[in-house]
Short mmCIF file of C-alpha atoms and ligand atoms in Angstrom, two decimals:
data_model
loop_
_atom_site.label_atom_id
_atom_site.label_comp_id
_atom_site.label_asym_id
_atom_site.label_seq_id
_atom_site.Cartn_x
_atom_site.Cartn_y
_atom_site.Cartn_z
CA MET A 163 -169.33 -69.01 -196.09
CA LYS A 164 -171.37 -71.03 -198.20
CA LYS A 165 -168.41 -73.03 -199.28
CA ALA A 166 -167.24 -73.74 -195.68
CA GLN A 167 -171.06 -74.66 -194.56
CA THR A 168 -171.38 -77.36 -197.25
CA MET A 169 -167.84 -78.71 -196.36
CA ASP A 170 -168.91 -79.13 -192.58
CA LYS A 171 -171.80 -80.66 -193.82
CA LYS A 172 -169.83 -83.33 -195.68
CA VAL A 173 -167.59 -83.78 -192.81
CA LYS A 174 -170.29 -84.22 -190.45
CA ASP A 175 -171.74 -86.92 -192.95
CA ILE A 176 -168.51 -88.80 -192.96
CA ILE A 177 -168.32 -88.74 -188.88
CA LYS A 178 -171.64 -90.10 -188.63
CA LYS A 179 -171.17 -92.79 -191.18
CA TYR A 180 -168.42 -94.09 -188.59
CA TYR A 181 -170.94 -93.21 -185.67
CA GLY A 182 -168.52 -90.78 -184.24
CA ASP A 183 -166.37 -93.68 -183.23
CA LYS A 184 -162.95 -92.14 -182.02
CA THR A 185 -161.01 -95.27 -183.21
CA ALA A 186 -162.24 -95.09 -186.77
CA MET A 187 -159.90 -91.83 -187.09
CA ILE A 188 -158.09 -93.33 -189.61
CA ALA A 189 -160.90 -94.27 -191.78
CA ILE A 190 -162.57 -90.99 -191.32
CA LEU A 191 -159.46 -88.92 -192.43
CA GLN A 192 -159.36 -91.35 -195.56
CA ASP A 193 -162.84 -90.32 -196.67
CA VAL A 194 -162.10 -86.77 -195.61
CA GLN A 195 -158.81 -87.13 -198.09
CA GLU A 196 -161.15 -88.64 -200.72
CA GLU A 197 -163.55 -86.00 -200.69
CA PHE A 198 -161.31 -82.80 -200.82
CA ARG A 199 -158.20 -84.60 -201.95
CA TYR A 200 -156.34 -83.17 -198.95
CA LEU A 201 -156.95 -82.45 -195.54
CA PRO A 202 -158.06 -78.87 -194.66
CA LYS A 203 -156.88 -77.55 -191.64
CA GLU A 204 -160.35 -76.08 -190.44
CA THR A 205 -161.55 -79.69 -191.25
CA LEU A 206 -159.12 -81.05 -188.90
CA SER A 207 -160.10 -78.47 -186.22
CA PHE A 208 -163.81 -79.16 -186.77
CA ILE A 209 -163.25 -83.10 -186.42
CA SER A 210 -161.45 -82.43 -183.31
CA LYS A 211 -164.02 -80.24 -181.85
CA LYS A 212 -167.06 -82.76 -183.16
CA MET A 213 -165.31 -85.99 -181.76
CA ASP A 214 -163.58 -84.40 -178.83
CA VAL A 215 -160.26 -85.82 -179.70
CA PRO A 216 -157.24 -83.46 -179.20
CA LEU A 217 -156.04 -81.75 -182.68
CA THR A 218 -152.50 -82.90 -181.89
CA ARG A 219 -153.68 -86.50 -181.88
CA ILE A 220 -155.23 -86.07 -185.19
CA TYR A 221 -152.45 -83.89 -186.54
CA GLU A 222 -150.05 -87.11 -185.40
CA ILE A 223 -152.02 -89.49 -187.77
CA ALA A 224 -152.56 -87.07 -190.46
CA THR A 225 -148.59 -86.30 -190.69
CA PHE A 226 -147.90 -90.03 -190.18
CA TYR A 227 -149.53 -91.59 -193.14
CA ASN A 228 -148.57 -90.97 -196.90
CA ALA A 229 -151.92 -91.38 -197.72
CA PHE A 230 -152.87 -87.96 -196.39
CA SER A 231 -152.03 -84.64 -197.48
CA LEU A 232 -152.19 -81.52 -195.69
CA LYS A 233 -151.66 -79.48 -198.92
CA PRO A 234 -154.33 -79.61 -201.70
CA ARG A 235 -153.70 -82.13 -204.11
CA GLY A 236 -154.43 -82.42 -207.99
CA LYS A 237 -157.33 -84.15 -209.43
CA HIS A 238 -154.72 -86.90 -211.00
CA THR A 239 -151.83 -88.21 -208.98
CA ILE A 240 -148.78 -89.43 -211.21
CA GLU A 241 -146.88 -91.85 -209.38
CA VAL A 242 -143.26 -92.60 -211.20
CA CYS A 243 -141.81 -95.81 -210.13
CA LEU A 244 -138.53 -95.53 -209.17
CA GLY A 245 -137.93 -99.02 -208.16
CA THR A 246 -134.90 -100.94 -209.08
CA ALA A 247 -136.21 -102.29 -212.33
CA CYS A 248 -137.89 -99.34 -213.48
CA HIS A 249 -134.77 -97.15 -212.41
CA VAL A 250 -132.55 -99.17 -214.50
CA GLN A 251 -135.00 -98.72 -217.47
CA GLY A 252 -134.44 -95.12 -217.20
CA ALA A 253 -137.36 -93.86 -214.80
CA SER A 254 -135.42 -90.83 -214.04
CA ARG A 255 -135.85 -89.62 -217.45
CA LEU A 256 -139.35 -89.75 -217.27
CA ILE A 257 -139.58 -88.03 -213.73
CA ASP A 258 -137.47 -85.08 -215.31
CA ARG A 259 -139.29 -85.00 -218.29
CA LEU A 260 -142.73 -84.69 -215.77
CA GLU A 261 -141.10 -81.96 -213.85
CA ARG A 262 -140.25 -80.00 -216.78
CA ASP A 263 -143.40 -80.18 -218.55
CA LEU A 264 -145.55 -79.54 -215.40
CA SER A 265 -143.33 -77.02 -214.15
CA ILE A 266 -143.28 -78.55 -210.67
CA SER A 267 -140.93 -80.71 -208.63
CA SER A 268 -141.68 -84.32 -207.44
CA GLY A 269 -144.10 -84.21 -204.45
CA ASP A 270 -145.69 -80.85 -205.69
CA THR A 271 -149.12 -79.88 -207.38
CA THR A 272 -149.51 -78.15 -210.58
CA LYS A 273 -151.02 -74.80 -210.32
CA ASP A 274 -154.17 -75.92 -212.11
CA LYS A 275 -154.74 -78.59 -209.38
CA MET A 276 -154.73 -81.30 -212.21
CA PHE A 277 -151.72 -83.12 -211.46
CA THR A 278 -149.57 -84.27 -208.33
CA LEU A 279 -146.35 -85.80 -209.27
CA GLU A 280 -144.83 -88.59 -206.84
CA GLU A 281 -141.94 -90.92 -206.56
CA VAL A 282 -142.81 -94.28 -205.68
CA ARG A 283 -140.74 -97.41 -204.97
CA CYS A 284 -141.69 -100.37 -207.01
CA LEU A 285 -145.42 -100.60 -208.42
CA GLY A 286 -145.11 -104.47 -208.44
CA CYS A 287 -145.04 -104.88 -212.11
CA CYS A 288 -141.30 -104.61 -212.86
CA SER A 289 -141.73 -106.85 -215.95
CA LEU A 290 -143.49 -103.76 -217.45
CA ALA A 291 -140.84 -101.28 -216.61
CA PRO A 292 -140.74 -98.33 -216.28
CA VAL A 293 -143.66 -97.83 -215.42
CA ILE A 294 -145.87 -94.64 -214.12
CA ARG A 295 -149.38 -94.78 -212.60
CA ILE A 296 -151.83 -92.09 -213.22
CA SER A 297 -155.07 -92.29 -210.95
CA GLY A 298 -154.65 -95.79 -210.53
CA ASN A 299 -154.10 -96.58 -214.27
CA VAL A 300 -150.62 -98.25 -214.88
CA HIS A 301 -148.72 -97.06 -218.34
CA PRO A 302 -146.09 -99.59 -219.05
CA TYR A 303 -143.25 -99.63 -221.08
CA LEU A 304 -142.77 -95.66 -221.13
CA THR A 305 -140.58 -93.32 -223.04
CA GLN A 306 -140.52 -89.81 -221.98
CA ASP A 307 -141.83 -88.70 -225.61
CA GLU A 308 -145.26 -90.80 -224.96
CA LEU A 309 -145.79 -88.60 -221.81
CA PRO A 310 -147.70 -85.66 -223.45
CA LYS A 311 -150.12 -87.39 -225.13
CA ILE A 312 -150.64 -89.74 -221.88
CA LEU A 313 -151.14 -86.35 -219.94
CA ARG A 314 -153.56 -84.94 -222.53
CA ASN A 315 -155.94 -87.70 -222.22
CA TYR A 316 -156.20 -87.14 -218.16
CA LYS A 317 -157.01 -83.44 -218.88
CA MET B 284 -142.84 -111.49 -153.16
CA VAL B 285 -140.23 -113.25 -155.67
CA SER B 286 -136.82 -113.43 -155.12
CA PHE B 287 -133.91 -113.06 -157.49
CA VAL B 288 -130.40 -112.59 -158.16
CA ILE B 289 -129.31 -109.09 -159.40
CA ASP B 290 -125.38 -108.35 -159.62
CA GLY B 291 -124.89 -111.37 -157.70
CA LYS B 292 -127.05 -109.98 -154.74
CA ASN B 293 -130.06 -111.94 -153.94
CA VAL B 294 -133.20 -109.53 -153.57
CA GLN B 295 -136.74 -109.86 -152.84
CA ALA B 296 -139.46 -107.71 -154.73
CA GLU B 297 -143.32 -107.71 -155.32
CA GLY B 298 -143.74 -109.87 -158.33
CA GLY B 299 -144.57 -107.76 -161.32
CA ALA B 300 -142.50 -104.62 -160.02
CA MET B 301 -140.56 -102.96 -162.53
CA LEU B 302 -136.80 -103.96 -162.67
CA LEU B 303 -135.33 -100.43 -162.86
CA ASN B 304 -137.31 -99.57 -159.63
CA VAL B 305 -136.18 -102.63 -157.85
CA ALA B 306 -132.54 -102.37 -158.87
CA ARG B 307 -132.88 -98.64 -157.79
CA GLN B 308 -134.19 -99.59 -154.43
CA ASN B 309 -131.09 -101.89 -154.11
CA GLY B 310 -128.61 -98.98 -154.90
CA ILE B 311 -127.89 -100.18 -158.39
CA VAL B 312 -127.36 -97.42 -160.81
CA ILE B 313 -129.02 -97.92 -164.29
CA PRO B 314 -128.68 -94.80 -166.48
CA THR B 315 -132.16 -93.56 -167.78
CA LEU B 316 -133.43 -90.60 -169.90
CA CYS B 317 -137.25 -91.52 -170.32
CA ALA B 318 -138.21 -93.07 -167.26
CA HIS B 319 -140.24 -90.63 -165.11
CA ASP B 320 -142.66 -91.35 -162.48
CA THR B 321 -145.45 -88.95 -163.33
CA VAL B 322 -146.28 -90.91 -166.58
CA ALA B 323 -146.44 -94.55 -167.78
CA ARG B 324 -143.13 -95.92 -169.04
CA SER B 325 -142.70 -96.40 -172.65
CA GLY B 326 -139.34 -97.89 -173.21
CA ALA B 327 -138.09 -94.84 -175.66
CA CYS B 328 -134.65 -94.26 -174.76
CA ARG B 329 -133.41 -97.81 -174.43
CA LEU B 330 -130.77 -96.60 -172.06
CA CYS B 331 -131.72 -98.90 -169.33
CA VAL B 332 -130.98 -102.01 -170.90
CA VAL B 333 -129.91 -105.00 -168.64
CA GLU B 334 -129.08 -108.66 -169.11
CA VAL B 335 -131.56 -111.03 -168.04
CA THR B 336 -131.34 -114.98 -167.59
CA LYS B 337 -134.68 -116.76 -167.36
CA GLY B 338 -134.51 -120.42 -167.34
CA LYS B 339 -131.97 -121.29 -170.30
CA ARG B 340 -132.45 -117.86 -172.05
CA THR B 341 -130.41 -114.99 -171.39
CA ARG B 342 -131.40 -111.72 -173.37
CA ILE B 343 -131.09 -108.04 -173.25
CA VAL B 344 -134.37 -106.09 -171.78
CA THR B 345 -135.14 -102.76 -171.18
CA SER B 346 -135.18 -102.93 -167.29
CA CYS B 347 -137.98 -99.74 -166.92
CA LEU B 348 -140.16 -102.09 -168.74
CA TYR B 349 -139.21 -105.60 -167.46
CA PRO B 350 -141.65 -107.08 -164.62
CA VAL B 351 -139.49 -108.98 -162.31
CA ASP B 352 -140.11 -112.76 -161.84
CA GLU B 353 -139.02 -115.60 -159.37
CA GLY B 354 -135.54 -117.11 -160.11
CA ILE B 355 -134.50 -114.66 -162.92
CA VAL B 356 -130.65 -113.56 -162.75
CA VAL B 357 -130.20 -110.08 -163.87
CA SER B 358 -126.74 -108.52 -164.68
CA THR B 359 -126.46 -104.56 -165.20
CA LYS B 360 -122.88 -104.41 -166.05
CA THR B 361 -121.67 -107.30 -168.35
CA GLU B 362 -119.74 -106.48 -171.31
CA ARG B 363 -122.82 -107.16 -173.58
CA VAL B 364 -124.96 -104.57 -171.57
CA MET B 365 -122.26 -101.95 -172.16
CA ASN B 366 -122.01 -102.60 -175.58
CA VAL B 367 -125.85 -102.28 -176.27
CA ARG B 368 -125.79 -99.20 -174.07
CA SER B 369 -122.73 -97.71 -175.70
CA LEU B 370 -124.52 -97.96 -178.92
CA VAL B 371 -127.66 -96.58 -177.75
CA MET B 372 -125.75 -93.38 -176.38
CA GLN B 373 -123.64 -92.99 -179.74
CA LEU B 374 -126.88 -92.98 -181.74
CA LEU B 375 -128.41 -90.55 -179.25
CA MET B 376 -125.29 -88.20 -179.48
CA ALA B 377 -125.25 -88.54 -183.34
CA ARG B 378 -128.69 -87.29 -183.06
CA CYS B 379 -128.47 -84.43 -180.52
CA PRO B 380 -124.69 -83.68 -180.57
CA GLU B 381 -125.87 -80.12 -178.60
CA SER B 382 -127.02 -81.86 -175.90
CA GLN B 383 -124.61 -81.17 -172.73
CA LEU B 384 -126.41 -83.74 -170.82
CA LEU B 385 -125.70 -86.61 -173.23
CA LYS B 386 -122.16 -85.69 -173.46
CA ASP B 387 -121.79 -85.45 -169.73
CA MET B 388 -123.77 -88.82 -169.38
CA ALA B 389 -121.54 -90.54 -172.18
CA LYS B 390 -118.48 -88.96 -170.38
CA GLU B 391 -119.43 -90.69 -167.08
CA MET B 392 -119.63 -93.94 -169.04
CA GLY B 393 -116.54 -93.67 -170.85
CA ILE B 394 -118.00 -93.31 -174.31
CA GLU B 395 -116.66 -91.25 -177.23
CA PRO B 396 -118.76 -90.07 -179.82
CA GLN B 397 -118.30 -92.15 -182.87
CA PRO B 398 -116.98 -90.46 -185.97
CA SER B 399 -118.65 -93.06 -188.18
CA PHE B 400 -122.39 -91.98 -187.34
CA ARG B 401 -123.48 -88.86 -189.26
CA VAL B 402 -123.81 -86.09 -186.90
CA GLU B 403 -127.39 -84.58 -187.13
CA THR B 404 -127.38 -80.52 -186.14
CA ASP B 405 -131.01 -79.66 -187.28
CA LYS B 406 -132.67 -81.61 -184.50
CA GLY B 407 -132.24 -79.77 -181.44
CA LYS B 408 -131.74 -81.67 -178.46
CA CYS B 409 -134.99 -83.71 -178.64
CA ILE B 410 -134.37 -87.63 -178.30
CA LEU B 411 -138.45 -88.22 -179.36
CA CYS B 412 -138.70 -89.65 -175.67
CA ARG B 413 -142.40 -88.41 -175.94
CA LEU B 414 -142.42 -87.65 -172.21
CA CYS B 415 -143.44 -84.06 -172.81
CA VAL B 416 -146.33 -85.16 -174.91
CA LYS B 417 -147.74 -87.75 -172.47
CA THR B 418 -147.14 -85.36 -169.40
CA CYS B 419 -149.17 -82.48 -171.27
CA GLU B 420 -152.12 -85.55 -172.32
CA ASP B 421 -152.00 -87.65 -168.89
CA VAL B 422 -150.93 -84.85 -166.30
CA VAL B 423 -151.86 -81.56 -167.50
CA GLY B 424 -154.84 -82.89 -169.74
CA VAL B 425 -154.48 -80.46 -172.40
CA SER B 426 -152.66 -82.38 -175.30
CA ALA B 427 -151.20 -79.24 -176.89
CA ILE B 428 -148.08 -80.97 -178.11
CA GLY B 429 -147.53 -84.35 -180.16
CA LEU B 430 -144.93 -85.91 -182.05
CA SER B 431 -145.94 -85.53 -185.67
CA ARG B 432 -144.37 -86.79 -189.27
CA ARG B 433 -142.32 -89.99 -189.43
CA GLY B 434 -138.92 -91.59 -189.17
CA LYS B 435 -136.20 -89.29 -189.82
CA ASP B 436 -138.74 -86.27 -189.90
CA LYS B 437 -140.40 -86.95 -186.92
CA ILE B 438 -140.71 -83.84 -184.73
CA VAL B 439 -142.14 -82.67 -181.48
CA GLY B 440 -144.51 -79.34 -181.12
CA PRO B 441 -147.92 -78.23 -181.46
CA PRO B 442 -150.28 -79.30 -184.30
CA PHE B 443 -149.12 -77.47 -187.64
CA MET B 444 -146.10 -76.07 -185.68
CA GLU B 445 -148.43 -73.20 -185.10
CA ASP B 446 -149.29 -71.37 -181.51
CA SER B 447 -151.24 -73.80 -179.91
CA VAL B 448 -154.80 -72.71 -178.96
CA THR B 449 -155.10 -75.41 -176.24
CA CYS B 450 -151.55 -74.95 -174.35
CA VAL B 451 -151.84 -73.30 -171.13
CA GLY B 452 -148.51 -72.14 -170.78
CA CYS B 453 -147.70 -74.47 -167.90
CA GLY B 454 -144.29 -75.53 -168.63
CA ALA B 455 -144.62 -79.00 -167.32
CA CYS B 456 -143.21 -80.21 -170.79
CA ALA B 457 -140.11 -78.11 -170.20
CA TYR B 458 -139.72 -79.48 -166.62
CA VAL B 459 -139.85 -83.01 -167.81
CA CYS B 460 -137.74 -82.77 -170.75
CA PRO B 461 -134.33 -84.84 -169.88
CA THR B 462 -132.39 -83.12 -172.43
CA ASP B 463 -133.74 -79.53 -172.25
CA HIS B 464 -135.13 -79.17 -175.78
CA ILE B 465 -138.28 -77.01 -174.86
CA VAL B 466 -137.44 -73.53 -174.25
CA MET B 467 -139.08 -71.64 -171.68
CA GLU B 468 -138.42 -67.86 -171.03
CA SER B 469 -140.09 -66.48 -167.90
CA THR B 470 -139.55 -62.40 -168.07
CA ASP B 471 -141.77 -60.26 -165.59
CA GLY B 472 -145.46 -60.66 -166.24
CA ARG B 473 -144.81 -63.00 -169.48
CA ARG B 474 -143.82 -66.43 -170.39
CA LYS B 475 -142.92 -67.78 -173.69
CA ILE B 476 -143.24 -71.22 -174.60
CA TRP B 477 -143.96 -73.26 -177.75
CA GLY B 478 -143.53 -69.79 -179.61
CA ARG B 479 -146.52 -68.29 -177.69
CA ALA B 480 -146.42 -65.71 -175.10
CA PHE B 481 -148.55 -65.81 -172.03
CA ARG B 482 -149.36 -63.18 -169.54
CA MET B 483 -148.58 -64.11 -165.99
CA LYS B 484 -150.68 -63.41 -162.88
CA ALA B 485 -149.27 -61.61 -160.27
CA CYS B 486 -149.64 -63.04 -156.36
CA ASP B 487 -152.35 -60.84 -154.84
CA THR B 488 -150.70 -60.84 -151.57
CA CYS B 489 -146.83 -60.72 -152.53
CA GLY B 490 -146.99 -59.40 -156.16
CA ARG B 491 -144.66 -62.12 -157.25
CA TYR B 492 -145.56 -63.71 -160.70
CA PHE B 493 -146.42 -67.20 -160.37
CA ALA B 494 -148.51 -68.63 -163.02
CA PRO B 495 -149.84 -68.01 -166.38
CA VAL B 496 -153.38 -66.65 -166.30
CA ASP B 497 -154.41 -69.43 -168.80
CA GLN B 498 -153.35 -72.17 -166.63
CA LEU B 499 -155.10 -70.67 -163.41
CA LYS B 500 -158.26 -70.48 -165.62
CA TRP B 501 -157.57 -74.17 -166.90
CA ILE B 502 -157.13 -75.43 -163.22
CA SER B 503 -160.32 -73.64 -162.25
CA LYS B 504 -162.28 -75.19 -165.03
CA LYS B 505 -160.96 -78.59 -164.26
CA THR B 506 -161.31 -78.48 -160.50
CA GLY B 507 -164.27 -75.99 -160.08
CA THR B 508 -162.19 -73.78 -157.65
CA PRO B 509 -163.28 -70.45 -158.17
CA LEU B 510 -160.64 -68.41 -159.92
CA SER B 511 -160.65 -65.86 -156.92
CA GLU B 512 -159.26 -68.50 -154.72
CA LEU B 513 -156.22 -68.98 -156.97
CA SER B 514 -155.13 -65.46 -157.20
CA VAL B 515 -152.21 -66.05 -154.26
CA CYS B 516 -149.21 -67.83 -154.86
CA LEU B 517 -148.18 -71.24 -153.15
CA SER B 518 -145.74 -69.64 -150.52
CA CYS B 519 -148.68 -66.79 -149.66
CA LYS B 520 -151.18 -69.45 -149.20
S1 SF4 C 626 -138.75 -82.34 -176.16
FE1 SF4 C 626 -138.02 -83.20 -174.47
S2 SF4 C 626 -139.46 -84.35 -173.56
FE2 SF4 C 626 -140.35 -83.99 -175.45
S3 SF4 C 626 -139.92 -85.77 -176.74
FE3 SF4 C 626 -138.10 -84.29 -176.87
S4 SF4 C 626 -136.70 -84.82 -175.54
FE4 SF4 C 626 -138.45 -85.98 -175.03
S1 FES C 627 -139.51 -101.18 -210.04
FE1 FES C 627 -141.02 -100.34 -210.79
S2 FES C 627 -142.56 -101.76 -210.93
FE2 FES C 627 -141.09 -102.69 -209.75
S1 FES C 628 -135.64 -95.74 -169.38
FE1 FES C 628 -135.95 -97.47 -170.17
S2 FES C 628 -135.97 -97.09 -172.02
FE2 FES C 628 -135.87 -95.21 -171.24
#
């Protein structure tokens, strides 16, 4: 109960930050996503009631953009580049190794909620291929044997 | 008033009137799926394409969204129009191979399904025209359903694909759906739609089940008519 209340409070503050402006829905959802690392269902219903926007409309937005997740995400997002350059440099081996080591498939989150694994297309630094990005940090010229050590640094 | 030519015929219409309507008033048949009089046009199905020449430029436009103008020349059956329409039809059929309506329309237009398109059998009959969504939002006023996700995963339904709390069971979405994608089952005293069951109200006079209780409550709330005045069916009123 207590947890739900603080959650509601946080969401209320976010809505207030945008003066409850319905056209700021994407920005509001972005803030909620950042705060909870996903968009909890109850929160979406709560926003719908508070801002008088049909839940359907909010759900449409929440499922349209990749930036939003309806499932809890890990503390760190690992983005493995599978763009052309990285692919040629063996990025698929990196993703295989990560899937194995973290025991999840791409798109999922580890049980301890530490990592979410994602595939992306070209991070825009092909000369560093193959690269992965963890919580915004780019790790260049990777080989799969370096992965365990890198992950340990994030725990 | 503006005058222009459509399939070789001189016609007159109110400036700004939509080409599709004017064509129909003049007895010209243009196939459509997503144009419905109760909601704003959206140009979703692309079937209503025609060729319009304005000044020196000739191009393909969706007639349901094209405002007529002085001096334009419209052709609704040129080879180019037929090619575009046929392609649109092929794509629709590849998406919804189960739709009998699409098959019938294609047959009438002499179009065979293209084997080179990958046929999808998991999409039901929905062509994503958004008619149901707009009807639910603009006409009924409850916004119980929407088109969620994106691209090839786009799908129609209530939020989280769960029983909608706002749906009143009116069935307007099933009624406007051009392809009968939305399933509504009415058995005595109960109606099922979008996976949720609604209790029906029996008419106080004739005893026939005529509307879901939730819908009557909604109408009462929206119009301020007391619920008791809504307990008689239309034919007994
Ligand atoms: S369910 Fe029917 S009305 Fe709704 S978007 Fe799909 S085809 Fe259009
Ligand atoms: S392909 Fe990986 S950064 Fe461009
Ligand atoms: S009727 Fe014009 S696009 Fe569907």
